[in-house]
Short mmCIF file of C-alpha atoms in Angstrom, two decimals:
data_model
loop_
_atom_site.label_atom_id
_atom_site.label_comp_id
_atom_site.label_asym_id
_atom_site.label_seq_id
_atom_site.Cartn_x
_atom_site.Cartn_y
_atom_site.Cartn_z
CA MET J 1 9.50 37.72 51.62
CA LYS J 2 7.12 36.23 48.87
CA LYS J 3 6.26 38.60 46.03
CA LEU J 4 3.09 39.75 47.43
CA LYS J 5 -0.05 41.77 45.81
CA ARG J 6 -0.30 45.64 45.77
CA SER J 7 -3.16 45.36 48.52
CA ALA J 8 -0.75 43.05 50.73
CA ARG J 9 1.98 44.96 50.08
CA LEU J 10 0.48 48.39 51.32
CA VAL J 11 -0.62 46.80 54.40
CA GLU J 12 2.81 45.40 55.07
CA MET J 13 4.44 48.65 54.21
CA THR J 14 2.34 50.74 56.62
CA GLN J 15 3.44 48.26 59.37
CA TYR J 16 6.95 48.24 58.37
CA LEU J 17 7.11 52.23 58.36
CA LEU J 18 5.29 52.70 61.60
CA ALA J 19 7.43 50.09 63.44
CA ARG J 20 10.84 52.33 62.19
CA PRO J 21 9.95 56.00 62.80
CA HIS J 22 12.88 58.61 62.19
CA THR J 23 14.71 55.40 59.88
CA LEU J 24 15.73 56.16 56.52
CA ILE J 25 14.53 53.23 54.35
CA SER J 26 15.81 52.90 51.21
CA LEU J 27 13.78 52.40 47.73
CA THR J 28 16.06 49.67 46.86
CA ALA J 29 15.69 47.85 50.49
CA PHE J 30 11.48 48.12 49.77
CA ALA J 31 12.14 47.05 46.10
CA ASP J 32 14.06 43.99 47.25
CA ARG J 33 11.59 43.14 49.99
CA TYR J 34 8.77 43.05 48.14
CA GLN J 35 10.51 41.82 44.62
CA SER J 36 8.70 44.83 43.12
CA ALA J 37 9.77 47.72 41.09
CA LYS J 38 10.94 50.69 42.38
CA SER J 39 8.08 52.84 40.40
CA SER J 40 5.31 50.53 42.23
CA ILE J 41 7.19 50.91 45.44
CA SER J 42 7.03 54.95 44.86
CA GLU J 43 3.12 54.82 44.00
CA ASP J 44 2.54 52.66 47.24
CA LEU J 45 4.36 55.25 49.21
CA ALA J 46 2.51 57.94 47.36
CA ILE J 47 -0.64 56.49 48.78
CA ILE J 48 0.69 55.69 52.52
CA LYS J 49 1.81 59.40 52.80
CA GLU J 50 -1.51 60.61 51.70
CA VAL J 51 -3.41 58.49 54.41
CA PHE J 52 -0.65 59.65 56.86
CA GLU J 53 -0.64 63.53 56.49
CA GLU J 54 -4.63 63.20 56.31
CA GLU J 55 -5.02 60.91 59.05
CA GLY J 56 -2.66 63.39 61.04
CA LEU J 57 0.00 60.35 62.04
CA GLY J 58 3.16 62.35 60.69
CA GLU J 59 5.09 62.93 57.39
CA LEU J 60 6.81 60.57 55.19
CA HIS J 61 9.95 62.22 54.09
CA THR J 62 11.15 61.33 50.54
CA LEU J 63 14.59 61.61 49.76
CA ALA J 64 15.59 61.68 46.05
CA GLY J 65 19.23 60.50 44.94
CA ALA J 66 21.42 57.32 45.23
CA ALA J 67 21.42 57.88 49.21
CA GLY J 68 17.65 58.24 48.67
CA GLY J 69 14.77 56.64 50.47
CA VAL J 70 11.54 57.33 52.72
CA LYS J 71 11.41 58.30 56.18
CA TYR J 72 8.81 58.19 58.74
CA ILE J 73 8.61 61.20 60.82
CA PRO J 74 5.60 60.74 63.62
CA LYS J 75 3.66 63.84 64.41
CA MET J 76 0.68 65.15 65.84
CA HIS J 77 -1.44 67.91 64.66
CA LYS J 78 -1.66 70.65 67.26
CA GLY J 79 -5.33 71.08 66.99
CA GLU J 80 -5.63 67.14 68.12
CA SER J 81 -2.72 67.58 70.75
CA LEU J 82 -4.90 70.59 72.05
CA SER J 83 -8.05 68.54 72.57
CA ILE J 84 -6.29 65.22 74.22
CA ILE J 85 -4.68 68.19 76.53
CA LYS J 86 -7.81 69.78 77.31
CA ASN J 87 -9.11 66.69 78.19
CA ILE J 88 -6.34 66.02 80.26
CA CYS J 89 -6.37 69.49 82.15
CA ARG J 90 -10.00 68.44 83.10
CA GLN J 91 -9.13 64.90 84.66
CA LEU J 92 -5.89 66.82 86.21
CA GLU J 93 -8.63 68.96 87.98
CA GLN J 94 -10.65 66.18 89.78
CA PRO J 95 -10.70 67.56 93.76
CA GLU J 96 -9.39 63.98 94.73
CA ARG J 97 -6.01 64.50 93.04
CA VAL J 98 -5.01 67.06 95.57
CA LEU J 99 -2.23 65.96 97.77
CA PRO J 100 -0.88 67.39 101.08
CA GLY J 101 1.85 69.78 99.68
CA GLY J 102 -0.06 70.99 96.69
CA TYR J 103 0.88 67.96 94.77
CA LEU J 104 -1.52 66.45 92.69
CA TYR J 105 -1.72 62.84 91.86
CA MET J 106 -1.16 61.91 88.35
CA THR J 107 0.39 58.53 88.68
CA ASP J 108 -2.70 56.60 87.48
CA MET J 109 -2.15 58.92 84.17
CA LEU J 110 1.02 58.15 83.53
CA GLY J 111 0.32 54.14 83.98
CA ILE J 112 -1.76 54.57 80.96
CA PRO J 113 0.28 53.43 77.78
CA ASN J 114 -2.04 55.08 75.47
CA LEU J 115 -2.18 58.16 77.23
CA MET J 116 1.94 58.04 77.31
CA ASN J 117 1.90 57.36 73.57
CA ASP J 118 -0.27 60.43 72.58
CA VAL J 119 2.17 62.74 75.10
CA GLY J 120 5.35 60.94 73.60
CA ARG J 121 3.87 61.69 70.18
CA MET J 122 3.36 65.21 71.14
CA PHE J 123 7.27 65.68 72.57
CA ALA J 124 8.32 63.86 69.37
CA THR J 125 6.56 66.65 67.31
CA VAL J 126 7.92 69.26 69.26
CA PHE J 127 11.59 68.32 68.79
CA ALA J 128 11.44 66.24 65.44
CA ASP J 129 14.20 68.68 64.05
CA ARG J 130 16.61 68.90 66.67
CA ASP J 131 20.04 67.10 66.43
CA ILE J 132 18.98 64.37 69.63
CA ASP J 133 21.47 61.53 70.58
CA VAL J 134 19.54 60.61 73.36
CA ILE J 135 16.58 61.27 76.12
CA MET J 136 17.17 61.24 79.56
CA THR J 137 15.01 61.46 82.63
CA VAL J 138 15.19 61.21 86.10
CA GLU J 139 13.44 58.17 88.00
CA THR J 140 10.37 57.28 88.64
CA LYS J 141 7.42 59.12 86.75
CA GLY J 142 9.29 60.68 84.15
CA ILE J 143 10.15 57.12 82.88
CA PRO J 144 7.09 56.16 80.39
CA LEU J 145 7.02 59.30 79.35
CA ALA J 146 10.71 59.41 77.95
CA TYR J 147 10.03 56.05 76.33
CA ALA J 148 7.16 56.96 74.72
CA THR J 149 9.22 60.21 73.17
CA ALA J 150 12.31 57.96 72.24
CA MET J 151 10.08 55.45 70.54
CA PHE J 152 8.52 57.95 68.38
CA LEU J 153 11.95 59.42 67.73
CA ASN J 154 13.68 56.17 67.41
CA LEU J 155 16.48 56.99 70.49
CA PRO J 156 17.85 55.54 73.65
CA VAL J 157 16.90 56.54 77.06
CA VAL J 158 18.98 56.99 79.87
CA ILE J 159 17.73 57.35 83.30
CA VAL J 160 19.25 59.10 86.02
CA ARG J 161 18.98 57.36 89.74
CA ARG J 162 18.45 58.97 92.87
CA ASP J 163 20.68 56.81 94.38
CA ASN J 164 23.62 54.89 93.28
CA LYS J 165 23.02 51.35 92.71
CA VAL J 166 25.44 48.57 92.68
CA THR J 167 24.29 47.14 89.17
CA GLU J 168 25.25 50.34 87.74
CA GLY J 169 29.12 49.98 88.18
CA SER J 170 30.94 53.41 88.66
CA ALA J 171 29.17 56.53 88.55
CA VAL J 172 29.06 60.28 88.71
CA SER J 173 26.82 61.83 91.52
CA ILE J 174 25.92 65.50 92.20
CA ASN J 175 23.94 67.23 94.73
CA TYR J 176 20.91 69.60 93.80
CA VAL J 177 18.49 71.62 95.70
CA SER J 178 14.75 70.77 94.57
CA GLY J 179 13.35 74.25 94.22
CA SER J 180 9.94 72.98 95.37
CA ASN J 181 10.98 71.77 98.80
CA LYS J 182 14.39 73.25 99.37
CA ARG J 183 16.00 69.54 100.30
CA ILE J 184 19.57 68.90 98.95
CA GLN J 185 19.26 65.54 97.20
CA THR J 186 21.87 63.54 95.47
CA MET J 187 21.42 62.21 91.85
CA SER J 188 23.76 60.11 90.16
CA LEU J 189 24.20 58.25 86.55
CA ALA J 190 26.49 55.41 85.48
CA ARG J 191 29.52 56.52 83.84
CA ARG J 192 29.08 54.24 80.86
CA ALA J 193 25.37 55.31 80.38
CA LEU J 194 26.37 58.48 78.13
CA LYS J 195 29.03 59.08 75.58
CA GLU J 196 30.86 62.31 75.98
CA GLN J 197 29.59 65.37 73.89
CA ALA J 198 26.30 63.67 73.68
CA ARG J 199 23.09 65.97 72.74
CA VAL J 200 20.41 65.68 75.18
CA LEU J 201 16.62 65.93 75.15
CA ILE J 202 15.53 66.09 78.87
CA ILE J 203 11.84 64.54 79.73
CA ASP J 204 9.87 64.80 82.87
CA ASP J 205 6.80 64.68 84.40
CA PHE J 206 6.16 67.30 86.65
CA MET J 207 8.33 70.82 86.86
CA LYS J 208 8.10 73.31 89.64
CA ALA J 209 10.90 75.66 90.02
CA GLY J 210 12.76 73.54 87.99
CA GLY J 211 15.47 72.10 90.58
CA THR J 212 15.69 68.70 89.10
CA VAL J 213 15.56 69.44 85.42
CA GLN J 214 18.73 71.92 86.63
CA GLY J 215 20.18 69.08 88.48
CA MET J 216 20.12 66.99 85.17
CA MET J 217 21.61 69.75 83.22
CA ASP J 218 24.47 69.85 86.03
CA LEU J 219 25.11 66.27 85.59
CA LEU J 220 25.16 66.80 81.99
CA HIS J 221 28.00 69.26 82.48
CA GLU J 222 30.23 66.79 84.10
CA PHE J 223 29.99 64.42 80.99
CA ASP J 224 30.21 67.00 78.68
CA ALA J 225 27.09 66.58 77.08
CA THR J 226 24.87 69.27 75.82
CA VAL J 227 21.18 69.97 76.27
CA ALA J 228 19.27 69.82 73.01
CA GLY J 229 15.76 70.65 74.80
CA VAL J 230 13.61 70.25 77.83
CA GLY J 231 10.11 69.09 77.73
CA VAL J 232 7.89 68.49 80.79
CA PHE J 233 4.39 67.21 81.15
CA VAL J 234 2.98 69.46 83.63
CA GLU J 235 4.66 72.61 84.93
CA SER J 236 3.41 74.27 88.20
CA GLY J 237 2.56 77.82 87.66
CA GLU J 238 2.57 78.98 91.26
CA VAL J 239 6.35 80.00 90.99
CA GLY J 240 7.32 83.59 91.11
CA MET J 241 9.25 84.72 88.03
CA ASP J 242 12.25 85.30 90.12
CA GLU J 243 12.09 81.57 91.39
CA ARG J 244 12.18 79.88 88.05
CA LEU J 245 15.32 78.17 87.53
CA LEU J 246 15.21 77.77 83.63
CA GLU J 247 13.39 79.88 80.69
CA ASP J 248 14.02 77.34 77.83
CA TYR J 249 11.40 74.71 77.94
CA VAL J 250 8.37 73.10 76.55
CA SER J 251 5.17 72.29 78.81
CA LEU J 252 2.16 70.15 77.47
CA ALA J 253 -0.10 71.59 80.87
CA LYS J 254 0.17 74.05 83.54
CA LEU J 255 -1.05 73.93 86.90
CA THR J 256 -2.06 77.38 87.49
CA ALA J 257 -3.58 77.45 91.14
CA VAL J 258 -4.09 74.57 93.91
CA ASP J 259 -6.66 75.50 96.80
CA LEU J 260 -5.79 73.35 99.51
CA LYS J 261 -9.09 73.79 101.56
CA THR J 262 -11.43 73.39 98.71
CA LYS J 263 -9.18 71.21 96.48
CA GLN J 264 -9.97 73.31 93.65
CA THR J 265 -7.25 73.39 90.97
CA THR J 266 -6.72 75.07 87.77
CA VAL J 267 -4.69 73.17 84.96
CA ILE J 268 -4.56 74.64 81.47
CA PRO J 269 -2.46 74.01 78.41
CA GLY J 270 1.04 74.62 78.72
CA ASN J 271 3.41 77.01 76.89
CA TYR J 272 3.51 74.55 73.76
CA PHE J 273 0.22 75.63 73.06
CA THR J 274 0.77 79.33 73.60
CA PRO J 275 0.39 81.77 70.21
CA MET B 1 -13.68 60.61 57.66
CA LYS B 2 -13.90 61.26 53.84
CA LYS B 3 -14.71 58.19 51.65
CA LEU B 4 -11.33 56.21 50.92
CA LYS B 5 -10.45 54.24 48.34
CA ARG B 6 -9.81 50.61 48.85
CA SER B 7 -5.75 51.30 48.99
CA ALA B 8 -6.09 53.92 51.27
CA ARG B 9 -8.60 52.37 53.39
CA LEU B 10 -6.13 49.14 53.98
CA VAL B 11 -3.39 52.04 55.38
CA GLU B 12 -5.69 53.46 57.36
CA MET B 13 -7.16 50.38 58.84
CA THR B 14 -4.12 48.88 59.28
CA GLN B 15 -2.41 51.54 61.37
CA TYR B 16 -5.92 51.95 63.33
CA LEU B 17 -5.60 48.06 64.15
CA LEU B 18 -1.90 48.26 64.92
CA ALA B 19 -2.68 51.26 67.52
CA ARG B 20 -5.44 49.19 69.08
CA PRO B 21 -4.37 45.77 70.72
CA HIS B 22 -6.81 43.20 72.70
CA THR B 23 -9.34 46.12 71.41
CA LEU B 24 -12.75 45.07 69.88
CA ILE B 25 -13.81 46.72 67.17
CA SER B 26 -17.02 46.54 65.46
CA LEU B 27 -17.53 45.99 61.74
CA THR B 28 -19.98 48.52 62.00
CA ALA B 29 -17.74 51.11 63.69
CA PHE B 30 -15.16 50.19 60.44
CA ALA B 31 -18.41 50.42 58.03
CA ASP B 32 -19.23 53.55 59.62
CA ARG B 33 -15.68 55.45 59.75
CA TYR B 34 -14.75 54.43 56.34
CA GLN B 35 -18.48 54.70 54.83
CA SER B 36 -17.85 51.31 53.26
CA ALA B 37 -20.35 48.42 52.98
CA LYS B 38 -19.37 45.93 55.88
CA SER B 39 -18.79 43.46 52.84
CA SER B 40 -15.74 45.26 51.72
CA ILE B 41 -14.35 45.81 55.23
CA SER B 42 -14.60 42.12 55.84
CA GLU B 43 -12.53 41.39 52.44
CA ASP B 44 -9.90 44.14 53.87
CA LEU B 45 -9.78 42.39 57.11
CA ALA B 46 -9.32 39.33 54.99
CA ILE B 47 -6.26 40.84 53.40
CA ILE B 48 -4.83 42.42 57.03
CA LYS B 49 -5.21 39.05 58.53
CA GLU B 50 -3.17 37.39 56.10
CA VAL B 51 -0.13 39.79 56.09
CA PHE B 52 -0.21 39.89 59.79
CA GLU B 53 -0.02 36.14 60.15
CA GLU B 54 2.38 35.58 57.57
CA GLU B 55 4.60 38.04 59.22
CA GLY B 56 4.35 36.71 62.32
CA LEU B 57 3.16 40.28 63.62
CA GLY B 58 0.04 38.53 65.20
CA GLU B 59 -3.77 37.49 65.01
CA LEU B 60 -6.87 39.19 63.85
CA HIS B 61 -9.75 37.28 65.71
CA THR B 62 -12.83 37.93 64.21
CA LEU B 63 -16.10 37.38 66.25
CA ALA B 64 -19.32 36.93 64.38
CA GLY B 65 -22.92 37.77 65.54
CA ALA B 66 -24.09 41.12 66.81
CA ALA B 67 -21.61 42.03 69.24
CA GLY B 68 -19.39 40.93 66.89
CA GLY B 69 -16.21 42.86 65.44
CA VAL B 70 -12.48 42.27 65.17
CA LYS B 71 -9.37 42.12 67.49
CA TYR B 72 -5.84 42.33 66.76
CA ILE B 73 -3.62 40.25 69.35
CA PRO B 74 -0.23 41.15 68.83
CA LYS B 75 1.84 38.01 68.76
CA MET B 76 5.82 36.95 67.74
CA HIS B 77 6.22 33.34 66.58
CA LYS B 78 8.78 31.26 69.16
CA GLY B 79 11.26 31.27 66.43
CA GLU B 80 11.83 34.83 65.84
CA SER B 81 11.49 35.37 69.78
CA LEU B 82 14.66 32.77 69.88
CA SER B 83 16.61 34.34 67.30
CA ILE B 84 16.30 37.92 69.05
CA ILE B 85 17.09 36.16 72.52
CA LYS B 86 20.11 34.59 71.61
CA ASN B 87 21.33 37.68 70.15
CA ILE B 88 20.34 39.85 73.44
CA CYS B 89 22.29 36.66 75.42
CA ARG B 90 25.43 37.05 73.26
CA GLN B 91 25.37 40.66 74.18
CA LEU B 92 24.81 40.14 77.63
CA GLU B 93 27.85 37.81 77.83
CA GLN B 94 30.34 40.60 76.80
CA PRO B 95 32.80 40.51 79.74
CA GLU B 96 32.72 44.18 80.48
CA ARG B 97 29.02 43.81 81.73
CA VAL B 98 30.24 41.76 84.76
CA LEU B 99 29.71 43.86 87.69
CA PRO B 100 31.22 43.46 91.45
CA GLY B 101 28.86 41.08 93.25
CA GLY B 102 28.24 39.13 89.75
CA TYR B 103 25.67 41.39 88.72
CA LEU B 104 25.20 42.26 84.86
CA TYR B 105 25.03 45.38 83.78
CA MET B 106 22.36 45.83 81.34
CA THR B 107 20.76 49.32 81.66
CA ASP B 108 22.44 50.09 78.08
CA MET B 109 19.97 47.45 76.60
CA LEU B 110 17.10 48.47 78.88
CA GLY B 111 17.09 51.75 77.30
CA ILE B 112 16.56 50.84 73.53
CA PRO B 113 13.09 51.41 73.03
CA ASN B 114 12.90 49.04 70.05
CA LEU B 115 14.29 46.31 71.91
CA MET B 116 12.08 46.64 74.94
CA ASN B 117 9.14 46.42 72.16
CA ASP B 118 10.40 42.91 71.13
CA VAL B 119 10.80 41.66 74.61
CA GLY B 120 7.33 43.38 75.30
CA ARG B 121 5.57 41.66 72.20
CA MET B 122 7.10 38.35 73.40
CA PHE B 123 5.37 38.94 77.06
CA ALA B 124 2.01 39.86 75.11
CA THR B 125 2.44 36.67 73.20
CA VAL B 126 2.92 34.17 76.31
CA PHE B 127 0.27 36.24 78.43
CA ALA B 128 -1.84 36.78 75.49
CA ASP B 129 -4.71 34.59 77.29
CA ARG B 130 -4.68 34.99 80.67
CA ASP B 131 -7.47 37.41 82.55
CA ILE B 132 -5.28 40.37 83.78
CA ASP B 133 -6.05 43.43 84.79
CA VAL B 134 -3.01 45.18 85.37
CA ILE B 135 0.76 45.01 84.67
CA MET B 136 2.87 45.74 88.08
CA THR B 137 6.62 46.12 88.08
CA VAL B 138 8.92 47.72 90.47
CA GLU B 139 11.18 50.60 90.14
CA THR B 140 13.39 51.34 88.24
CA LYS B 141 14.85 48.99 85.49
CA GLY B 142 11.56 46.76 84.88
CA ILE B 143 9.40 49.79 84.13
CA PRO B 144 10.57 49.91 80.39
CA LEU B 145 9.69 46.28 80.16
CA ALA B 146 6.30 46.49 81.98
CA TYR B 147 5.40 49.36 79.86
CA ALA B 148 6.25 47.50 76.46
CA THR B 149 4.14 44.70 77.75
CA ALA B 150 1.27 46.57 78.82
CA MET B 151 1.20 48.63 75.47
CA PHE B 152 0.91 45.49 73.66
CA LEU B 153 -1.81 43.77 75.85
CA ASN B 154 -3.49 47.53 76.22
CA LEU B 155 -3.56 47.36 79.98
CA PRO B 156 -2.40 49.96 82.54
CA VAL B 157 0.84 49.66 84.82
CA VAL B 158 1.35 50.49 88.08
CA ILE B 159 4.49 50.85 89.84
CA VAL B 160 5.84 49.77 93.42
CA ARG B 161 7.95 52.29 94.87
CA ARG B 162 11.17 51.37 97.00
CA ASP B 163 10.11 54.27 99.27
CA ASN B 164 6.68 56.04 100.15
CA LYS B 165 6.73 59.40 98.01
CA VAL B 166 4.50 62.28 99.67
CA THR B 167 3.39 62.64 95.72
CA GLU B 168 1.35 59.39 96.05
CA GLY B 169 -0.80 59.83 98.87
CA SER B 170 -1.36 57.09 101.51
CA ALA B 171 0.22 53.93 100.43
CA VAL B 172 0.75 50.26 101.85
CA SER B 173 4.39 49.08 102.56
CA ILE B 174 5.73 45.88 103.42
CA ASN B 175 9.36 44.57 104.30
CA TYR B 176 10.85 41.72 102.30
CA VAL B 177 14.21 39.86 102.11
CA SER B 178 16.02 40.33 98.80
CA GLY B 179 17.55 36.82 98.35
CA SER B 180 20.23 37.78 96.84
CA ASN B 181 21.98 40.00 99.14
CA LYS B 182 19.48 39.16 102.50
CA ARG B 183 19.07 42.66 103.23
CA ILE B 184 15.67 43.77 104.35
CA GLN B 185 13.88 46.28 102.20
CA THR B 186 10.87 48.03 101.74
CA MET B 187 8.36 48.55 99.09
CA SER B 188 5.36 50.77 98.78
CA LEU B 189 2.05 50.91 96.53
CA ALA B 190 -0.08 53.88 96.97
CA ARG B 191 -3.52 52.90 98.03
CA ARG B 192 -5.46 54.19 95.24
CA ALA B 193 -3.03 52.55 92.74
CA LEU B 194 -4.89 49.40 92.90
CA LYS B 195 -8.49 47.95 93.23
CA GLU B 196 -9.08 45.26 95.23
CA GLN B 197 -9.61 41.79 93.69
CA ALA B 198 -7.55 43.13 90.75
CA ARG B 199 -5.69 40.29 88.51
CA VAL B 200 -1.79 41.06 88.33
CA LEU B 201 0.70 40.54 85.81
CA ILE B 202 4.11 41.04 87.09
CA ILE B 203 7.10 41.78 85.18
CA ASP B 204 10.54 42.48 86.20
CA ASP B 205 13.95 42.88 84.78
CA PHE B 206 15.84 40.26 86.67
CA MET B 207 15.31 37.27 89.49
CA LYS B 208 17.81 35.90 91.42
CA ALA B 209 16.15 33.93 94.38
CA GLY B 210 12.96 35.49 93.66
CA GLY B 211 12.67 37.74 97.03
CA THR B 212 11.50 40.90 94.89
CA VAL B 213 8.81 39.24 93.22
CA GLN B 214 7.71 37.24 96.19
CA GLY B 215 7.97 40.81 98.01
CA MET B 216 5.25 42.34 95.19
CA MET B 217 3.13 39.04 96.05
CA ASP B 218 3.18 39.90 99.81
CA LEU B 219 2.14 43.41 98.57
CA LEU B 220 -0.82 42.35 96.25
CA HIS B 221 -1.96 39.71 99.08
CA GLU B 222 -2.58 43.25 101.45
CA PHE B 223 -4.56 44.48 98.29
CA ASP B 224 -6.67 41.12 97.68
CA ALA B 225 -5.27 41.06 94.44
CA THR B 226 -4.30 38.16 92.59
CA VAL B 227 -1.30 37.10 90.57
CA ALA B 228 -1.89 36.17 86.81
CA GLY B 229 1.21 35.52 86.00
CA VAL B 230 5.13 36.62 86.64
CA GLY B 231 7.54 37.17 83.46
CA VAL B 232 11.01 38.11 84.03
CA PHE B 233 13.51 39.07 81.38
CA VAL B 234 16.74 37.75 82.98
CA GLU B 235 17.00 35.09 85.43
CA SER B 236 19.99 34.11 87.40
CA GLY B 237 20.51 30.31 87.36
CA GLU B 238 23.15 31.02 90.30
CA VAL B 239 20.75 29.93 92.63
CA GLY B 240 20.23 26.46 94.49
CA MET B 241 16.76 24.72 93.97
CA ASP B 242 16.08 25.19 97.70
CA GLU B 243 16.84 28.96 97.40
CA ARG B 244 14.42 29.88 94.85
CA LEU B 245 11.41 31.21 96.39
CA LEU B 246 8.81 30.94 93.23
CA GLU B 247 8.25 28.11 90.50
CA ASP B 248 5.85 29.37 88.44
CA TYR B 249 7.31 32.22 86.32
CA VAL B 250 8.45 32.77 82.43
CA SER B 251 11.93 33.86 81.94
CA LEU B 252 13.13 34.77 78.64
CA ALA B 253 16.91 34.40 79.14
CA LYS B 254 19.09 32.91 81.86
CA LEU B 255 22.54 33.84 83.35
CA THR B 256 23.73 30.18 84.10
CA ALA B 257 27.52 31.19 84.98
CA VAL B 258 29.33 34.01 85.99
CA ASP B 259 33.24 33.74 86.64
CA LEU B 260 34.27 36.98 88.76
CA LYS B 261 37.77 36.25 87.87
CA THR B 262 37.90 35.69 84.21
CA LYS B 263 34.76 38.00 83.57
CA GLN B 264 33.25 35.15 81.49
CA THR B 265 29.42 34.71 81.91
CA THR B 266 27.22 32.48 80.27
CA VAL B 267 23.77 33.74 79.32
CA ILE B 268 21.10 31.29 77.61
CA PRO B 269 17.50 31.25 76.54
CA GLY B 270 15.24 30.84 79.18
CA ASN B 271 12.28 28.63 80.37
CA TYR B 272 9.92 29.93 77.83
CA PHE B 273 11.94 28.29 75.56
CA THR B 274 11.92 25.09 77.21
CA PRO B 275 10.44 22.36 75.39
#
């Protein structure tokens, strides 16, 4: 790369860091890339750090020493998250979203990349300090949330299938009981999709009693993998405490009431926002 | 926002533009946001434009006049695209990827958000000038590609389901014959997922004869929607010309030979790179 003026270098470094979250970049690499002294690079990073932190984009961690460098950790302030989630709750309360069986239509919202990026940034904030190897979800609607989260955490995604596709090779399948409708269902994961002892963050779009998440946990057990965390976009509060299959999860929104007659629903911020 | 120095403003404007592709931002909005003169904003944009274009990140289109402003159009140079695709081809040729039936295991690669972002940026480059309302794919493996493309084009995504889920409301279903195994299959889309007369970009991970893409086109016909383009990540060249169901598509890679005995495959850059 040709030598840049400071102004151009700031633009270039900003895009470079934004495109590489949770990745350690050595000062030497930057100094070589821009043919600049490390002291100039350090000054640039101080400016970028200040803007990122003021804007609530995330943190720039500087590590000193020979193995030192800089790492961009995307974050979202809780206040901004709450205001975005409150707006999402209002949209989810629209009466035309109530479907037979008390389900809520939210596929349209899951189809908006900007919204998924906001939610992914929230999950990336929640789980920023966990030791995670891979993000797991089950097809279909959890997929955009898992990818958005993975992008900000710089992690790969594995998708559990509800059938066993020929294009996946040999797979491990388990049966599970979906808590909401008590039906026995199957989920499977290609043997080569997950290394043994992997630390896995589970992300899903909706959780009622938690049967699907519990199924994913059982599947992880078959791979000798461990659960590093569970994040759900919307949880249903219409579940008795004794029906709830798991306790340790983070939800961003909570569906507390559905009146099928009046089509009135109440959606409030999830347990992430509980003080 | 408090008044920023030029250096901080450049960092802020860079991240602001990167987060809002294909979105017109008026100079007045920037001037208000940064409490700066439009002339200063214009100078900043000139610096950002130069870096973005030098780095091959995309174009900054400036529109003059009262309705004027600036729009960031993410792009990737064909040379860079080709070198990324050649690397992908080499990975796809690994013998352990050959599955029974001549399928290729590529789920692991579809699970890497950075790789999906590269491919999404390529599709966003190909289709940057088309008039598109929405991006469509069919579950499951096309989903990350569709979202990555949608993010760079600032468009929503709709996912065609292979079954008809209760959580989607009323849906339109069609039967189609998958060209590769001649089986009759069903795909469906929620009625409310697509507005009539929508212009739709179809994105998928793999295409053999094109039966699945043709199925999506038939489904679009039911919605009075039109096809604005078709992009596939990998096409199979192991299809006779008379078997091929569609001609107007863009592929990024092409599987030209699979030897099931020796597990040798040949993957070359797709028709996007054909001169």
